[in-house]
Amino acid sequence: MKSRLVLSLLLALGLSVGPWTFALDAEDDSSTEEPVRPLEQIEDEVDVIGDLPRPEPSVAVTPILTTTRSVSVETSAAFLERGALTLGDVLEYTAGVDANTFGPATRVDSASIRGVAAAEYRDGQQIRFGFYNNTRTDIYMLEQVEILKGPASVRYGKGSPGGVLNMVSKVAGAGTQNELVLDVGTQSRGQFAGDFNHQLSDNLYFRAVGVYRDADHFVDEVTDDAAIFMPSLTYDNGRSRVTLLYEYQDRESDTSSQFLPLTGTACVDGSVTVDPIAICGNADGRRIENETYHGEPGFNLFDTQSNNLTLFGNHQFNENASVSAVVRRQEGDADYWAAWIDFRGTGVPRIDANGQSTRTIYRSDASSEQTAADLRGRFTFETGAFEHDLVIGAAYQEVTTDNALIFLPFQDTIDPFNPTFDGIPDLFFDPSNLTPPNPATTEDQGLYISDLISVGQWQFNVGLRYDEVETRAAATQTDDATSLSVGARYDFDNGVSPYASYAESFEPVIGTDGFTGNPLKPREGEQVEVGIKYQKPGGDTYLSIAYFDAEESNLPNPAALIGQPNSQQEGIATTSGFEIELYTKVGPFGIEGNLSVIDTEDANGIPFPSIAEEQLSTWVSYRPEARNLDNLTFGLGARYLGERESNGISPFFGPVRISTDATTLFDALVAYDTPAWRFTLNARNLADEEYYGTCLARGDCFPGAGRSVVGRVAYKF
């Protein structure tokens, strides 16, 4: 691969890249200034040089231009301005990220970065394990969301080559206003939230953030209710800072994903191309409405609870040495009870000749436990003309997931066009019928080092990490990997900063290779990225242009080797593309634009499923300058999602290709501010466009959300 040639050149020059993601200081959305994303500096401690999350501006102020990777930051001011209600909504104005692909999901926030599923972190620690055994993060609890694109194993250990989402919590500290917020909106949405920060003494701060929500969903019978409480206590004497953060979540919902059959959706809908059309079976022109519910009222639920206790610490010994740490203990439970129309295989109609479908009934009582710690030291020194910023750290994590379930396919029959509900067999309500728990434990240990080297207008750095991962389930498997990250940047006086970088990732795969008989090797990712970042000195314009070329190896057997053992690891997937991000202010206008173009090819030589080749988004806000109108803000956004393709092999029809057409959605804002009050009215999907997030070759479609309108009143004191 050409990335190896670039790596050799970079190493020959002694160049390196810092693998650290970072946090931008969130703006106070009570300000009378335009609440656009901060561009000038990075002021929190999840930054390029590797310090852990900090709620206040840190001692190190690192310009955004210093990173030799593509990094996007969504502040709370920015995503609240655009009317975001979930993490998926937050990410829809981010270049290179596919969010809400499977509609406005209630079970989990699914996002992909550069075509690959993103790992989710909270305050620098992993927050999501597996699929449906976690509690989702509510965005009101966040200062901002950071998106580090590309392989990130040097910073985060095991993970996919797509990238990492890191969510930064609101924690106690100086300079935070108190607020009370009331939301009322469509889907019977009612939400009351509060954020209270108080200085207890010269060095001691307390903060409490909470949400209570009672809301329905655009899918019939589905709710999105939540009660969340997150207090924190911070001690800060200028040299030492310690924060203790606790979060309790109790969420009650159902699955919004109804897996609507192709026969009653894409097969009668001009916005989706179905090839071959024969897989539509008995499609007779009837359409299943997007809000149709195929679960079972009184049975279906997706209820989660979690407790999260996190300790942050930082001590500055002197101007050249500091130590930081974060320790977390998290426990969660997820009860997932559901009925859905059966999957019968790729390209096999799920509605029979009589217009009926069978349903699978499923009950899962799952849990997860996490203990994690990350400790690092940071040292600055000089060797001749070279300035060094050295970080040395160690990370540990142990995660145990458990699941007891009942799973019965083809259990009953339902009319998918006009469903009626006849109840669920009693055996599903008796916990004694659940399968025995089947716990799986993963233990990770990592050691890492990174050196940021500055000389003149050049910056070089190198990151190296060694990890050992032990997975204990029915059997025990141990994997180890060494990951590298290198890069370089040059800062011109006019604000232009070209850069180049190389990064690696690894992700263990559990099982035995059917070809060699050995344990499966971890998937390995590598990426080369080159780009230019520009910020006019003292100006309000920021521009980032990046090109990337990545591959992931040790994937399952590609189609060319059918007939060989199916776990042979000769598959290679590739992604390449470019991204552009622009933020600027022109008089009373704030303008944001994001463009990404990506080309993907899996081990079988076909595009990744449900990944749009082109994405474009823009948000324009306008604050009149006239004295009697300067408290008003107007915003208008557009989101373009290109065609999404899904491919498979049908046992009856051979190759199957489902192509979901491109769509453009509009969002809008009207806001009015006073020193103490802020009134906002947000509309998402303003034109109430009916569309699908994606349709899959396996036989189902996922409708996108219709129009939602939310009014918000916030009082700050």
XYZ file of C-alpha atoms in Angstrom:
717
model
C 0.000 0.000 0.000
C 1.219 3.499 -0.795
C 0.811 4.472 2.876
C 3.849 2.357 3.717
C 5.960 4.379 1.272
C 4.777 7.619 2.850
C 5.532 6.186 6.308
C 9.073 5.347 5.252
C 9.594 8.884 3.986
C 8.223 10.384 7.189
C 10.416 8.209 9.352
C 13.443 9.048 7.263
C 12.805 12.705 7.975
C 12.255 12.023 11.665
C 8.715 13.356 11.625
C 5.938 12.463 14.036
C 2.334 13.152 14.951
C 0.683 13.675 18.312
C -2.266 11.330 18.573
C -4.186 13.319 21.113
C -7.665 14.653 20.584
C -8.670 17.836 22.336
C -11.480 20.020 23.619
C -12.416 23.537 22.657
C -13.709 25.949 25.259
C -17.520 26.017 25.003
C -19.039 29.453 24.545
C -21.688 30.711 26.922
C -24.868 30.657 24.869
C -26.286 33.548 26.880
C -23.815 35.859 25.181
C -25.127 38.526 22.867
C -22.370 37.605 20.439
C -22.868 35.032 17.715
C -22.535 31.562 19.330
C -20.171 30.160 16.708
C -17.502 27.566 17.365
C -14.306 28.865 19.005
C -11.480 28.865 16.492
C -8.622 30.686 18.142
C -7.522 28.201 20.756
C -8.020 24.924 22.523
C -8.424 25.593 26.204
C -9.452 22.323 27.845
C -7.090 19.523 28.771
C -8.067 16.796 26.344
C -5.725 18.327 23.838
C -2.974 17.698 21.370
C -0.367 17.228 24.030
C -2.304 14.627 25.919
C -3.614 16.103 29.162
C -6.840 14.649 30.532
C -10.237 16.374 30.596
C -10.399 19.668 32.471
C -13.499 21.765 33.024
C -11.672 25.097 33.034
C -9.211 26.678 30.598
C -5.923 24.903 31.085
C -2.454 26.282 31.553
C -1.600 25.081 28.042
C -3.443 26.983 25.336
C -2.925 25.031 22.126
C -3.980 26.552 18.781
C -6.311 24.380 16.751
C -3.830 24.611 13.887
C -1.237 22.540 15.768
C -2.911 19.189 15.147
C -1.627 17.092 12.264
C -4.924 15.221 12.108
C -8.477 16.139 11.156
C -10.356 17.016 14.318
C -13.830 18.537 14.561
C -15.372 20.011 17.695
C -19.068 20.608 18.298
C -19.633 22.939 21.260
C -22.846 22.973 23.246
C -23.583 26.488 21.974
C -23.284 25.282 18.367
C -25.390 22.145 18.636
C -28.097 23.820 20.732
C -28.309 26.604 18.151
C -29.010 23.982 15.474
C -31.730 22.319 17.552
C -29.910 19.039 18.216
C -31.750 16.682 20.568
C -29.450 13.642 20.398
C -25.811 12.864 19.737
C -26.751 11.841 16.200
C -28.245 15.301 15.636
C -25.052 16.909 16.967
C -22.937 15.112 14.362
C -25.033 15.871 11.279
C -23.090 19.084 10.647
C -19.657 17.429 10.824
C -17.556 16.593 7.765
C -16.764 12.910 7.340
C -19.371 11.653 9.832
C -22.521 9.638 9.029
C -25.060 10.055 11.829
C -28.695 8.947 12.158
C -28.122 6.467 9.343
C -30.669 4.152 10.944
C -33.145 6.907 11.707
C -33.627 8.664 15.054
C -32.672 5.581 17.078
C -33.571 5.168 20.738
C -31.347 2.194 21.605
C -27.900 3.491 20.773
C -26.195 6.406 19.035
C -24.749 4.930 15.851
C -22.227 7.031 13.983
C -19.492 6.229 11.508
C -16.385 8.285 10.812
C -14.867 7.969 7.361
C -17.080 4.983 6.652
C -16.284 2.952 9.778
C -18.240 2.662 13.041
C -16.905 5.159 15.576
C -15.769 4.273 19.083
C -17.549 6.320 21.781
C -15.714 7.856 24.735
C -16.719 10.104 27.619
C -14.055 12.339 29.166
C -11.324 10.245 27.552
C -12.658 6.856 28.706
C -14.639 4.329 26.671
C -18.377 4.690 27.308
C -19.973 2.163 24.945
C -19.383 -1.588 25.050
C -20.930 -4.017 22.606
C -24.368 -3.092 21.324
C -27.401 -2.910 23.597
C -26.104 -2.987 27.180
C -25.374 0.703 27.753
C -27.194 3.924 28.593
C -26.945 6.672 25.972
C -25.406 9.999 26.897
C -27.801 12.946 26.970
C -26.320 15.972 25.221
C -27.501 18.447 27.890
C -24.857 16.929 30.166
C -22.068 17.874 27.732
C -19.862 20.889 27.179
C -18.881 19.630 23.731
C -18.298 16.665 21.459
C -14.904 16.038 19.835
C -14.395 13.972 16.703
C -10.885 12.623 16.084
C -10.791 11.161 12.572
C -8.727 8.176 11.561
C -6.889 5.475 13.556
C -6.327 6.452 17.190
C -4.835 3.433 18.953
C -1.799 5.385 20.192
C -4.134 7.527 22.281
C -7.043 5.188 23.004
C -5.771 1.616 22.618
C -7.910 -0.852 20.708
C -10.438 0.612 18.293
C -11.571 0.924 14.700
C -9.651 2.836 11.999
C -12.546 5.250 11.499
C -12.001 7.422 14.529
C -13.229 8.339 17.991
C -16.064 10.406 19.444
C -15.145 11.917 22.808
C -17.887 13.615 24.835
C -16.809 16.181 27.434
C -18.941 16.452 30.578
C -20.053 19.592 32.372
C -18.176 19.715 35.687
C -17.768 22.163 38.560
C -15.475 25.166 38.223
C -15.332 28.937 38.030
C -17.169 31.044 35.483
C -20.306 28.956 34.866
C -23.761 30.565 35.038
C -26.761 28.877 36.598
C -29.678 28.147 34.305
C -33.145 26.625 34.166
C -34.407 25.392 30.794
C -37.856 24.305 29.637
C -38.418 22.551 26.276
C -41.813 21.944 24.678
C -42.183 20.451 21.229
C -43.669 18.014 18.752
C -43.987 14.335 19.648
C -45.433 15.562 22.971
C -41.952 16.541 24.074
C -41.628 18.107 27.479
C -38.229 18.534 29.115
C -37.077 20.414 32.191
C -33.347 20.850 32.766
C -31.148 22.696 35.200
C -27.481 23.545 35.581
C -26.345 24.977 38.928
C -22.762 25.937 39.774
C -21.712 27.347 43.158
C -18.377 28.351 44.686
C -18.306 26.838 48.185
C -14.994 28.421 49.244
C -11.879 29.976 47.710
C -10.811 26.652 46.160
C -13.960 24.522 46.179
C -16.756 24.410 43.567
C -19.981 22.399 43.312
C -22.109 21.838 40.232
C -25.317 19.895 39.641
C -26.768 19.217 36.189
C -30.078 17.440 35.697
C -32.683 16.514 33.077
C -36.227 15.243 33.334
C -37.921 14.379 30.034
C -41.344 13.012 29.082
C -41.556 12.575 25.316
C -43.014 10.442 22.575
C -41.375 9.528 19.278
C -42.405 9.844 15.649
C -42.849 6.035 15.636
C -46.179 5.044 17.182
C -46.097 3.678 20.749
C -42.429 4.619 21.285
C -41.373 6.968 24.095
C -38.135 8.718 25.006
C -38.371 9.403 28.755
C -35.372 10.152 30.948
C -34.332 11.229 34.440
C -30.643 12.174 34.782
C -28.709 13.725 37.656
C -25.013 14.641 37.494
C -23.343 16.427 40.454
C -19.620 17.220 40.593
C -17.217 18.672 43.147
C -13.928 20.375 42.200
C -10.987 21.463 44.351
C -8.555 23.826 42.604
C -5.732 25.714 44.327
C -3.956 26.767 41.142
C -1.399 23.925 41.173
C -3.592 20.946 42.026
C -7.040 20.273 40.676
C -9.267 17.336 41.634
C -12.811 16.746 40.354
C -15.233 14.043 41.465
C -18.101 13.510 39.027
C -21.133 11.245 39.508
C -23.893 10.607 36.974
C -27.106 8.630 37.418
C -29.311 7.890 34.411
C -32.714 6.230 34.214
C -34.155 6.061 30.701
C -37.398 4.407 29.590
C -38.075 3.854 25.918
C -38.726 1.306 23.193
C -36.918 0.535 19.958
C -37.697 3.092 17.267
C -36.134 0.819 14.645
C -39.039 -1.176 13.213
C -37.039 -2.823 10.391
C -39.782 -2.004 7.876
C -39.834 -4.630 5.060
C -38.650 -3.721 1.571
C -41.895 -5.099 0.146
C -44.007 -2.388 1.745
C -41.484 0.459 1.573
C -38.615 0.595 -0.946
C -40.476 -1.621 -3.412
C -43.284 0.952 -3.743
C -41.202 4.072 -3.100
C -39.466 5.920 -5.930
C -36.688 7.122 -3.596
C -35.099 3.661 -3.400
C -33.751 1.501 -6.235
C -34.216 -2.251 -5.755
C -32.190 -4.607 -7.953
C -33.378 -7.179 -8.861
C -36.984 -6.058 -8.542
C -37.997 -9.726 -8.130
C -37.015 -9.605 -4.449
C -40.063 -7.382 -3.860
C -42.189 -10.517 -4.085
C -45.896 -9.689 -3.826
C -45.540 -5.902 -3.574
C -49.013 -4.667 -4.526
C -48.568 -0.908 -4.222
C -49.532 -0.670 -0.571
C -47.061 1.293 1.554
C -46.177 0.906 5.208
C -46.191 4.365 6.770
C -42.955 5.484 8.389
C -44.509 5.746 11.849
C -45.967 2.202 11.784
C -45.178 0.155 14.876
C -44.660 -3.607 14.661
C -43.767 -4.263 18.279
C -46.141 -5.261 21.058
C -47.567 -2.567 23.367
C -47.279 -3.600 27.013
C -44.297 -5.805 26.235
C -41.804 -3.845 24.163
C -39.334 -1.720 26.072
C -35.767 -0.524 26.050
C -35.076 0.616 29.611
C -31.580 1.444 30.829
C -30.029 2.548 34.104
C -26.442 3.482 34.842
C -24.194 4.815 37.589
C -20.950 6.520 36.610
C -18.333 7.733 39.117
C -15.271 9.494 37.667
C -12.284 11.078 39.393
C -10.089 13.596 37.534
C -6.795 14.809 38.957
C -4.004 17.108 37.841
C -0.959 18.447 39.695
C 1.613 20.928 38.360
C 4.969 20.325 40.076
C 6.613 23.240 38.283
C 6.494 24.898 34.886
C 8.166 21.851 33.333
C 6.467 18.861 34.968
C 2.916 17.780 35.733
C 0.946 14.599 36.308
C -2.687 13.860 35.360
C -5.056 10.979 36.016
C -8.616 9.884 35.410
C -10.271 6.912 37.117
C -13.788 5.645 36.381
C -16.185 3.074 37.752
C -19.381 2.514 35.786
C -22.242 0.039 36.127
C -25.235 -0.270 33.836
C -28.303 -2.378 33.080
C -30.304 -2.590 29.862
C -33.630 -4.415 29.509
C -34.440 -4.880 25.836
C -37.795 -6.580 25.138
C -39.020 -6.433 21.562
C -41.006 -8.010 18.742
C -40.160 -7.380 15.094
C -40.917 -8.746 11.635
C -38.675 -11.724 10.897
C -35.534 -11.606 8.792
C -35.524 -14.485 6.334
C -32.219 -13.834 4.613
C -30.829 -11.401 2.081
C -33.271 -10.732 -0.736
C -36.018 -12.968 0.699
C -39.399 -11.179 0.961
C -40.630 -10.778 4.522
C -44.299 -10.387 3.509
C -45.972 -13.552 2.214
C -48.513 -13.981 -0.595
C -51.345 -13.255 1.860
C -49.832 -9.945 2.925
C -48.784 -11.315 6.314
C -45.469 -11.468 8.183
C -44.176 -13.534 11.044
C -42.531 -11.920 14.051
C -39.524 -12.681 16.202
C -39.985 -12.121 19.926
C -36.932 -11.296 21.976
C -36.115 -10.514 25.587
C -32.645 -9.523 26.745
C -31.639 -8.556 30.284
C -28.107 -7.217 29.910
C -25.567 -5.512 32.149
C -22.103 -3.990 31.969
C -19.390 -3.013 34.444
C -16.299 -0.929 33.784
C -13.238 -0.073 35.836
C -10.763 2.165 34.030
C -7.774 4.363 34.801
C -5.347 6.496 32.823
C -2.230 8.057 34.396
C 0.254 10.242 32.571
C 3.167 12.561 33.203
C 4.057 15.529 31.080
C 7.521 17.081 30.854
C 8.826 20.043 28.848
C 12.531 20.601 28.194
C 15.023 21.720 25.561
C 17.861 19.932 23.749
C 19.771 22.576 21.854
C 17.404 24.270 19.381
C 14.696 21.639 19.926
C 11.834 22.129 22.387
C 10.216 18.936 23.669
C 6.780 18.297 25.138
C 6.984 14.704 26.333
C 4.036 12.645 27.593
C 4.443 9.211 29.172
C 1.382 7.297 30.333
C -0.235 4.023 31.336
C -3.863 2.956 30.842
C -5.930 0.119 32.299
C -9.497 -0.996 31.660
C -11.597 -3.994 32.650
C -15.072 -4.369 31.167
C -17.539 -7.160 31.891
C -20.737 -7.562 29.870
C -23.482 -10.052 30.612
C -26.712 -11.053 28.925
C -29.554 -13.452 29.672
C -32.164 -13.802 26.925
C -35.094 -15.519 25.261
C -35.147 -15.538 21.457
C -37.942 -17.133 19.410
C -38.192 -16.443 15.646
C -41.368 -17.071 13.620
C -43.408 -16.873 16.812
C -46.618 -15.219 15.608
C -48.199 -13.508 12.571
C -48.925 -9.827 11.983
C -50.388 -7.685 9.208
C -47.501 -5.249 8.533
C -49.788 -2.701 6.823
C -52.442 -2.562 9.546
C -51.014 -4.299 12.603
C -53.131 -5.504 15.492
C -51.664 -6.733 18.735
C -52.661 -10.031 20.317
C -50.268 -10.233 23.254
C -47.056 -12.068 24.045
C -46.745 -15.634 25.431
C -46.451 -15.741 29.216
C -43.082 -17.477 29.052
C -41.420 -14.149 28.135
C -42.490 -12.557 31.408
C -40.999 -15.303 33.565
C -37.274 -14.627 34.211
C -36.719 -18.311 34.932
C -37.036 -18.932 31.184
C -34.039 -16.760 30.370
C -30.853 -18.456 29.216
C -28.150 -18.579 31.905
C -25.994 -15.443 32.032
C -22.960 -15.597 29.790
C -20.463 -13.016 31.074
C -17.527 -11.859 28.969
C -14.641 -9.869 30.421
C -12.077 -7.839 28.519
C -8.966 -6.540 30.275
C -6.800 -3.926 28.548
C -3.377 -2.668 29.582
C -1.439 -0.048 27.655
C 1.806 1.920 27.882
C 2.375 4.944 25.654
C 4.793 7.770 24.971
C 4.534 10.875 22.806
C 7.054 13.619 22.111
C 6.086 16.913 20.495
C 9.231 18.532 19.071
C 9.314 22.185 18.009
C 12.082 23.921 16.121
C 11.446 27.279 14.508
C 8.162 27.112 12.602
C 8.286 23.313 12.387
C 6.633 20.858 14.749
C 7.319 17.126 14.680
C 6.174 14.469 17.085
C 6.008 10.750 17.473
C 3.628 8.559 19.447
C 4.137 4.896 20.305
C 1.939 2.565 22.348
C 2.025 -1.069 23.418
C -1.221 -2.845 24.411
C -2.163 -6.234 25.786
C -5.808 -7.310 25.626
C -7.171 -10.413 27.336
C -10.726 -11.569 26.604
C -12.308 -14.111 28.924
C -15.588 -15.754 27.883
C -16.168 -19.399 26.928
C -12.435 -19.416 26.246
C -9.581 -17.012 26.932
C -7.778 -15.155 24.172
C -4.830 -12.782 24.545
C -3.776 -10.239 21.935
C -1.030 -7.640 21.866
C -0.184 -4.808 19.491
C 2.256 -1.955 19.051
C 0.777 1.162 17.454
C 2.563 4.088 15.854
C 1.559 7.621 15.003
C 3.845 10.122 13.249
C 3.509 13.472 11.512
C 4.762 16.992 10.828
C 3.464 20.527 10.459
C 4.887 23.857 9.277
C 3.372 27.216 10.275
C 3.665 30.041 7.760
C 3.379 33.604 9.004
C 0.218 34.162 6.964
C -1.761 31.556 8.959
C -1.357 28.613 6.569
C -0.265 25.323 8.178
C 0.331 22.329 5.877
C 0.749 18.935 7.568
C 1.202 15.219 6.949
C 0.592 12.293 9.284
C 0.465 8.528 9.593
C -1.479 6.580 12.248
C -2.327 2.980 13.118
C -5.094 1.110 14.928
C -5.863 -2.427 16.032
C -9.023 -4.228 17.147
C -9.048 -7.779 18.561
C -11.234 -10.416 16.863
C -12.354 -13.290 19.040
C -12.235 -16.818 17.592
C -10.052 -19.340 15.780
C -8.836 -19.129 12.195
C -10.418 -22.048 10.340
C -7.495 -22.109 7.909
C -4.529 -22.115 10.302
C -6.149 -23.239 13.560
C -4.553 -20.273 15.350
C -6.395 -17.551 17.298
C -7.662 -14.836 14.984
C -5.285 -11.917 14.632
C -6.504 -8.390 15.456
C -7.797 -6.253 12.646
C -5.177 -3.666 11.785
C -5.773 -0.187 10.398
C -3.417 2.383 8.980
C -3.971 5.819 7.499
C -2.005 8.515 5.729
C -3.433 12.025 5.891
C -2.194 15.245 4.317
C -3.857 18.598 4.602
C -3.792 22.321 5.084
C -5.273 24.357 7.906
C -5.675 28.087 7.680
C -6.636 30.753 10.151
C -6.000 34.374 9.360
C -4.048 35.861 12.271
C -6.524 37.743 14.427
C -9.355 36.851 12.030
C -12.647 34.999 12.261
C -12.041 32.559 9.408
C -10.882 28.970 9.829
C -10.423 26.539 6.926
C -9.326 22.911 6.991
C -8.746 20.727 3.924
C -7.680 17.109 4.354
C -7.048 14.101 2.116
C -6.831 10.624 3.646
C -6.040 7.122 2.443
C -6.655 4.222 4.835
C -6.931 0.457 4.894
C -7.990 -2.217 7.358
C -6.495 -5.705 7.086
C -6.974 -9.155 8.655
C -10.655 -9.088 7.679
C -12.735 -12.223 7.009
C -12.327 -14.280 3.874
C -13.207 -12.249 0.740
C -15.591 -13.596 -1.893
C -12.672 -14.549 -4.148
C -11.768 -17.296 -1.665
C -15.221 -18.835 -1.191
C -14.842 -22.527 -0.468
C -11.895 -21.973 1.861
C -12.437 -21.901 5.641
C -14.558 -18.847 6.317
C -12.361 -17.278 8.988
C -9.218 -17.009 6.867
C -7.907 -13.460 7.419
C -6.918 -12.279 3.970
C -9.548 -9.581 3.542
C -8.542 -5.921 3.099
C -10.890 -2.931 3.080
C -9.896 0.531 1.866
C -11.215 4.054 2.265
C -10.012 7.309 0.772
C -11.409 10.764 0.324
C -11.207 14.397 1.268
C -12.936 16.752 3.682
C -13.354 20.512 3.878
C -14.476 22.476 6.932
C -15.012 26.231 6.913
C -16.072 28.664 9.649
C -16.217 32.390 9.062
C -18.006 35.595 10.001
C -18.998 38.223 7.467
C -20.569 41.222 9.153
C -23.743 40.025 10.899
C -23.514 36.573 9.310
C -21.878 33.469 10.789
C -21.214 30.817 8.152
C -20.277 27.167 8.543
C -19.708 24.756 5.680
C -18.699 21.084 5.621
C -18.004 18.831 2.642
C -16.802 15.240 2.511
C -16.304 12.830 -0.371
C -15.368 9.236 0.413
C -14.653 6.133 -1.655
C -14.957 2.803 0.183
C -14.314 -0.783 -0.833
C -14.768 -3.780 1.452
C -12.943 -7.113 1.272
C -15.339 -8.249 -1.468
C -14.701 -5.176 -3.605
C -18.066 -3.482 -2.978
C -18.844 -0.199 -1.191
C -19.379 -0.173 2.565
C -23.099 -0.523 3.337
C -25.138 2.643 3.950
C -22.216 5.064 3.667
C -22.896 8.177 1.587
C -20.187 8.939 -0.943
C -20.897 12.681 -0.710
C -22.070 14.771 2.221
C -22.544 18.509 2.406
C -23.878 20.692 5.199
C -24.052 24.401 5.838
C -25.388 26.584 8.622
C -25.836 30.337 8.289
C -26.810 32.501 11.246
C -27.774 36.144 11.078
C -27.860 38.681 13.900
C -29.227 42.060 12.773
C -27.057 45.011 13.656
C -29.921 47.492 14.060
C -30.320 48.562 17.691
C -33.945 47.454 18.011
C -33.232 44.059 16.418
C -29.819 43.137 17.823
C -31.294 40.693 20.346
C -32.621 38.514 17.539
C -30.804 35.628 15.853
C -31.972 33.782 12.751
C -30.444 30.540 11.521
C -30.927 28.355 8.464
C -29.165 25.071 7.771
C -29.108 22.510 4.992
C -27.903 18.910 5.145
C -27.258 16.904 1.976
C -26.757 13.159 2.292
C -25.687 11.368 -0.870
C -26.818 8.009 -2.193
C -26.356 5.056 0.178
C -25.791 1.558 -1.205
C -26.228 -1.889 0.363
C -25.198 -5.133 -1.340
C -25.735 -8.799 -0.597
C -26.160 -12.254 -2.100
C -29.618 -13.816 -2.286
C -29.944 -17.629 -2.337
C -32.629 -17.211 -5.031
C -31.669 -14.129 -7.056
C -27.887 -13.846 -6.746
C -26.407 -10.369 -6.198
C -28.761 -7.865 -4.560
C -28.242 -4.099 -4.613
C -30.399 -1.612 -2.724
C -29.679 2.048 -3.392
C -31.250 4.756 -1.226
C -31.476 8.071 -3.045
C -29.803 11.255 -1.869
C -31.802 13.681 0.224
C -31.564 17.292 1.352
C -33.007 18.450 4.660
C -33.425 21.962 6.061
C -33.295 23.229 9.652
C -34.139 26.656 11.044
C -33.784 28.802 14.172
C -35.335 31.952 15.593
C -33.895 33.175 18.927
C -34.332 36.206 21.170
C -31.890 37.114 23.951
C -31.946 39.362 26.976
C -29.291 39.479 29.718
C -31.204 36.857 31.732
C -33.502 35.112 29.242
C -33.099 33.262 25.967
C -36.076 32.172 23.850
C -35.493 29.831 20.917
C -37.639 28.078 18.355
C -35.955 25.307 16.347
C -37.329 23.297 13.456
C -35.530 20.260 12.063
C -36.471 18.811 8.664
C -38.387 22.009 8.092
C -40.075 20.785 4.889
C -41.157 17.513 6.569
C -39.330 15.508 3.904
C -40.109 11.777 3.912
C -36.923 9.815 3.363
C -34.987 6.744 4.462
C -31.759 6.887 6.395
C -30.920 3.666 4.602
C -32.442 0.489 3.179
C -30.463 -2.753 3.500
C -30.009 -5.697 1.146
C -30.977 -8.013 3.998
C -34.544 -6.715 3.518
C -35.398 -3.709 5.712
C -35.614 0.090 5.655
C -35.046 2.765 8.313
C -37.156 5.937 7.921
C -35.610 9.274 8.764
C -37.253 11.623 11.228
C -40.047 13.881 10.046
C -40.365 17.532 10.997
C -39.818 18.360 14.658
C -40.367 21.754 16.264
C -39.090 22.583 19.750
C -39.497 25.810 21.703
C -37.055 26.501 24.510
C -37.022 29.019 27.336
C -33.786 29.397 29.318
C -33.341 31.585 32.393
C -29.789 32.358 33.510
C -28.890 33.722 36.912
